Amino acid sequence: MSMLIRTVRDWPVTSFVVLAFVITWIGFIPFYRAGGEDIAWFTFGPFVSAVVISALLGGWPKVRALLASVVKWRVPPGWYLVAIGLPVAAQLLAIWLNPLLGSAAPNWGNVPAIPEIAVMVPLFLVFSGPLGEEPGWRGFALPALLREHGALNASLLLGVIWAAWHLPLVLLNDYSISSAINVMVAAVVFTWLYQNSAGSVLPAILMHASHQNSVRYLGRVFEGGDATQHQWIGLMLWLAIALAIVAIYGTHSFRNGGATAAVS
């Protein structure tokens, strides 16, 4: 046990990543066998891993700090608007641009009614990734990486890990090259959001849910090749956002003034 704790203390991020992948990929097996028609419990792998590794590193105080970051709601209000509004705005802009680049007109009849969306969004927030992933990625891994790396390098490292974590979805034809690149690019935007949200993971959870559901529902307005083109346009917009963040804030912290957010 002492050797395990020593290893975790020497390699906290590596230990977190290995455990998160093991839990997730084992948990993916019943989801895959159900053809994707089941509750995606495997998405809680990063959250569970963060709790376990935090407990090994510092016991209950460390776990409590992690959980507190998830429910910390005292964040500058504008960042809540960014968290929810930016992904929706990017999706709508991609929809507007797609016909200008040769696609058919969007078919808004494919988008479910607002009451249906309103019922499903909270369920997807809990059971489809945002709540299960973000306490791990942004609550545990990102602060640890920021202690050793600048914001850009930390984002890119975490982006590669985050993209690789999704690979089992390939078995269900639910993960493409553009999706993987989008995840890596989005990691930069999520770091920017986290660094300006007073160390709270809550805005990251909301941005994850907003991005996921705007793609899930608004993305239905295109089909076939037009849908593929729309995905790539969306990726280019997220890349533009990430590049703008680096151009405005620099590579060190993604915050005005250059200070890195305090991490526990």
XYZ file of C-alpha atoms in Angstrom:
264
model
C 0.000 0.000 0.000
C 2.839 2.380 0.831
C 4.399 1.700 -2.573
C 1.077 2.483 -4.254
C 0.752 5.782 -2.380
C 4.363 6.671 -3.198
C 3.736 5.982 -6.884
C 0.582 8.119 -6.882
C 2.404 10.967 -5.161
C 5.275 10.786 -7.641
C 3.005 10.476 -10.681
C -0.400 11.935 -9.747
C -1.595 12.819 -13.242
C -0.339 9.571 -14.761
C -2.005 7.602 -11.967
C -5.244 9.499 -12.500
C -5.180 8.932 -16.260
C -4.429 5.209 -16.026
C -7.187 4.636 -13.475
C -9.674 6.801 -15.409
C -9.020 4.839 -18.609
C -9.295 1.465 -16.857
C -12.572 2.357 -15.127
C -14.018 3.950 -18.256
C -13.065 1.292 -20.753
C -14.230 -1.555 -18.525
C -17.441 0.344 -17.878
C -17.872 0.837 -21.628
C -18.243 -2.916 -22.241
C -21.913 -3.211 -21.158
C -22.699 0.054 -22.961
C -21.192 -1.356 -26.149
C -23.006 -4.679 -25.761
C -26.259 -2.720 -25.485
C -25.450 -0.963 -28.762
C -25.209 2.383 -27.011
C -28.799 2.113 -25.789
C -28.036 2.205 -22.071
C -27.042 4.662 -19.361
C -23.460 5.760 -20.019
C -22.121 4.993 -16.555
C -18.629 4.687 -18.028
C -18.481 8.485 -18.366
C -17.992 8.711 -14.585
C -14.548 7.126 -14.907
C -12.650 10.449 -14.648
C -14.745 11.590 -11.661
C -14.247 8.308 -9.778
C -10.543 8.285 -10.600
C -10.145 11.875 -9.359
C -11.799 10.972 -6.062
C -9.664 7.852 -5.576
C -6.362 9.546 -6.429
C -7.253 12.591 -4.324
C -7.970 10.296 -1.379
C -4.592 8.586 -1.791
C -2.829 11.938 -2.047
C -4.454 13.740 0.857
C -7.359 11.845 2.340
C -10.734 13.452 2.963
C -9.457 17.092 2.905
C -8.204 16.576 -0.643
C -11.444 14.873 -1.714
C -13.505 17.600 -0.074
C -11.556 20.280 -1.965
C -12.245 18.451 -5.232
C -15.963 18.150 -4.506
C -16.120 21.801 -3.390
C -14.713 22.900 -6.760
C -17.573 21.092 -8.505
C -20.312 22.993 -6.647
C -18.511 26.328 -6.292
C -21.020 28.706 -7.833
C -19.510 32.086 -6.898
C -18.067 32.842 -10.317
C -18.144 36.156 -12.219
C -21.584 35.991 -13.927
C -20.219 36.701 -17.382
C -18.377 33.405 -17.392
C -21.635 31.514 -16.969
C -22.835 33.293 -20.106
C -19.646 32.269 -21.895
C -19.955 28.673 -20.682
C -23.508 28.240 -21.952
C -23.662 30.712 -24.822
C -20.348 30.240 -26.628
C -20.954 26.637 -27.776
C -24.487 27.461 -28.929
C -23.273 30.551 -30.787
C -20.517 28.560 -32.508
C -23.022 25.909 -33.557
C -25.472 28.466 -34.948
C -22.692 30.238 -36.845
C -21.594 26.898 -38.344
C -25.195 26.269 -39.430
C -25.297 29.688 -41.110
C -21.959 29.173 -42.862
C -22.616 25.647 -44.136
C -25.079 26.598 -46.933
C -22.729 29.400 -47.990
C -20.159 26.674 -48.619
C -22.462 24.526 -50.714
C -24.644 22.498 -48.371
C -28.406 22.199 -48.567
C -30.449 24.598 -46.469
C -30.797 23.524 -42.815
C -33.890 21.497 -42.069
C -35.067 22.911 -38.748
C -37.881 20.377 -38.659
C -35.327 17.766 -37.604
C -34.733 19.575 -34.318
C -36.959 18.264 -31.489
C -39.436 20.570 -29.794
C -38.027 22.791 -27.066
C -39.975 21.044 -24.234
C -38.425 17.719 -25.250
C -34.947 19.238 -25.320
C -35.528 20.926 -21.952
C -36.364 17.584 -20.364
C -33.414 15.712 -21.833
C -30.629 18.270 -21.356
C -30.403 17.857 -17.541
C -30.357 14.086 -17.954
C -27.561 14.285 -20.503
C -25.660 16.683 -18.215
C -25.600 14.004 -15.520
C -25.438 10.766 -17.485
C -23.688 11.636 -20.730
C -20.320 13.083 -19.783
C -20.329 16.619 -18.342
C -20.752 15.683 -14.683
C -18.808 12.445 -14.951
C -15.844 13.894 -16.817
C -15.208 17.481 -15.761
C -14.383 16.895 -12.064
C -11.594 14.682 -13.405
C -10.348 16.698 -16.376
C -10.732 20.218 -15.025
C -11.114 19.477 -11.302
C -8.049 17.250 -10.886
C -5.872 16.897 -13.991
C -5.792 20.491 -15.226
C -4.757 22.093 -11.907
C -2.021 19.465 -11.526
C -0.751 20.085 -15.068
C -0.822 23.862 -14.554
C 1.629 23.485 -11.682
C 4.220 22.139 -14.126
C 3.260 23.683 -17.468
C 1.967 26.865 -19.004
C -1.702 27.017 -19.904
C -1.208 26.156 -23.591
C 1.023 23.146 -22.991
C -1.215 21.921 -20.153
C -4.245 22.266 -22.428
C -2.635 20.385 -25.294
C -1.470 17.566 -23.022
C -4.891 17.239 -21.467
C -6.515 17.553 -24.885
C -4.617 14.521 -26.200
C -5.571 12.521 -23.096
C -9.191 13.643 -23.343
C -9.363 12.721 -27.035
C -7.809 9.290 -26.434
C -10.244 8.624 -23.585
C -13.119 8.794 -26.120
C -11.652 6.154 -28.448
C -14.031 3.310 -27.441
C -16.830 5.324 -29.064
C -15.271 4.402 -32.415
C -16.765 0.934 -31.889
C -20.220 2.523 -32.046
C -19.366 4.765 -35.015
C -19.848 7.736 -32.696
C -16.352 9.243 -32.861
C -14.606 10.690 -35.887
C -11.316 12.391 -36.715
C -13.010 15.790 -36.563
C -14.489 14.892 -33.162
C -11.064 13.955 -31.777
C -9.456 17.145 -33.056
C -12.385 19.165 -31.726
C -11.821 17.699 -28.257
C -8.146 18.688 -28.334
C -8.935 22.213 -29.508
C -11.757 22.585 -26.990
C -9.300 21.768 -24.180
C -7.716 25.190 -24.768
C -11.081 26.928 -24.460
C -11.956 24.953 -21.339
C -8.652 25.945 -19.708
C -9.396 29.596 -20.456
C -12.830 29.195 -18.907
C -11.465 27.418 -15.826
C -8.695 29.943 -15.256
C -11.196 32.793 -15.242
C -13.798 31.015 -13.106
C -12.069 31.273 -9.731
C -11.090 27.607 -9.731
C -14.658 26.397 -10.176
C -15.425 23.318 -12.256
C -19.114 24.206 -12.545
C -18.745 26.469 -15.636
C -16.752 23.707 -17.348
C -19.567 21.251 -16.646
C -22.058 23.712 -18.135
C -19.891 24.399 -21.208
C -19.448 20.671 -21.759
C -23.214 20.176 -21.596
C -23.908 23.178 -23.830
C -21.430 22.057 -26.476
C -22.570 18.454 -26.378
C -26.263 19.250 -26.616
C -25.937 21.995 -29.221
C -24.176 19.449 -31.437
C -26.651 16.702 -30.505
C -29.767 18.741 -31.336
C -28.830 21.624 -33.645
C -26.529 19.354 -35.634
C -29.589 17.454 -36.854
C -30.462 20.187 -39.347
C -27.997 18.627 -41.817
C -27.652 15.065 -43.072
C -25.056 12.996 -44.919
C -22.154 14.888 -46.443
C -23.671 18.212 -45.402
C -23.556 17.066 -41.779
C -19.891 16.092 -42.151
C -19.058 19.487 -43.648
C -20.968 21.150 -40.823
C -18.837 19.267 -38.261
C -15.629 20.480 -39.880
C -16.898 24.052 -39.991
C -17.715 23.792 -36.289
C -14.201 22.515 -35.655
C -12.692 25.452 -37.544
C -14.734 27.867 -35.435
C -13.512 26.275 -32.198
C -9.971 26.432 -33.546
C -10.458 30.128 -34.292
C -11.685 30.681 -30.728
C -8.684 28.833 -29.303
C -6.244 30.794 -31.457
C -7.900 34.047 -30.434
C -7.505 33.125 -26.760
C -3.789 32.451 -27.234
C -3.336 35.641 -29.273
C -5.074 37.805 -26.663
C -3.908 36.177 -23.418
C -0.606 34.576 -24.374
C 0.426 31.002 -23.689
C 1.228 31.146 -19.974
C -2.050 31.454 -18.094
C -4.990 32.448 -20.372
C -5.853 35.121 -17.827
C -5.575 38.907 -17.857
C -2.495 39.948 -15.908
C -0.746 36.648 -16.470
C -1.449 35.108 -13.057
C -2.330 31.449 -12.864
C -5.456 30.510 -10.933
C -4.810 29.035 -7.525
C -5.036 25.246 -7.475
C -5.139 22.923 -4.513
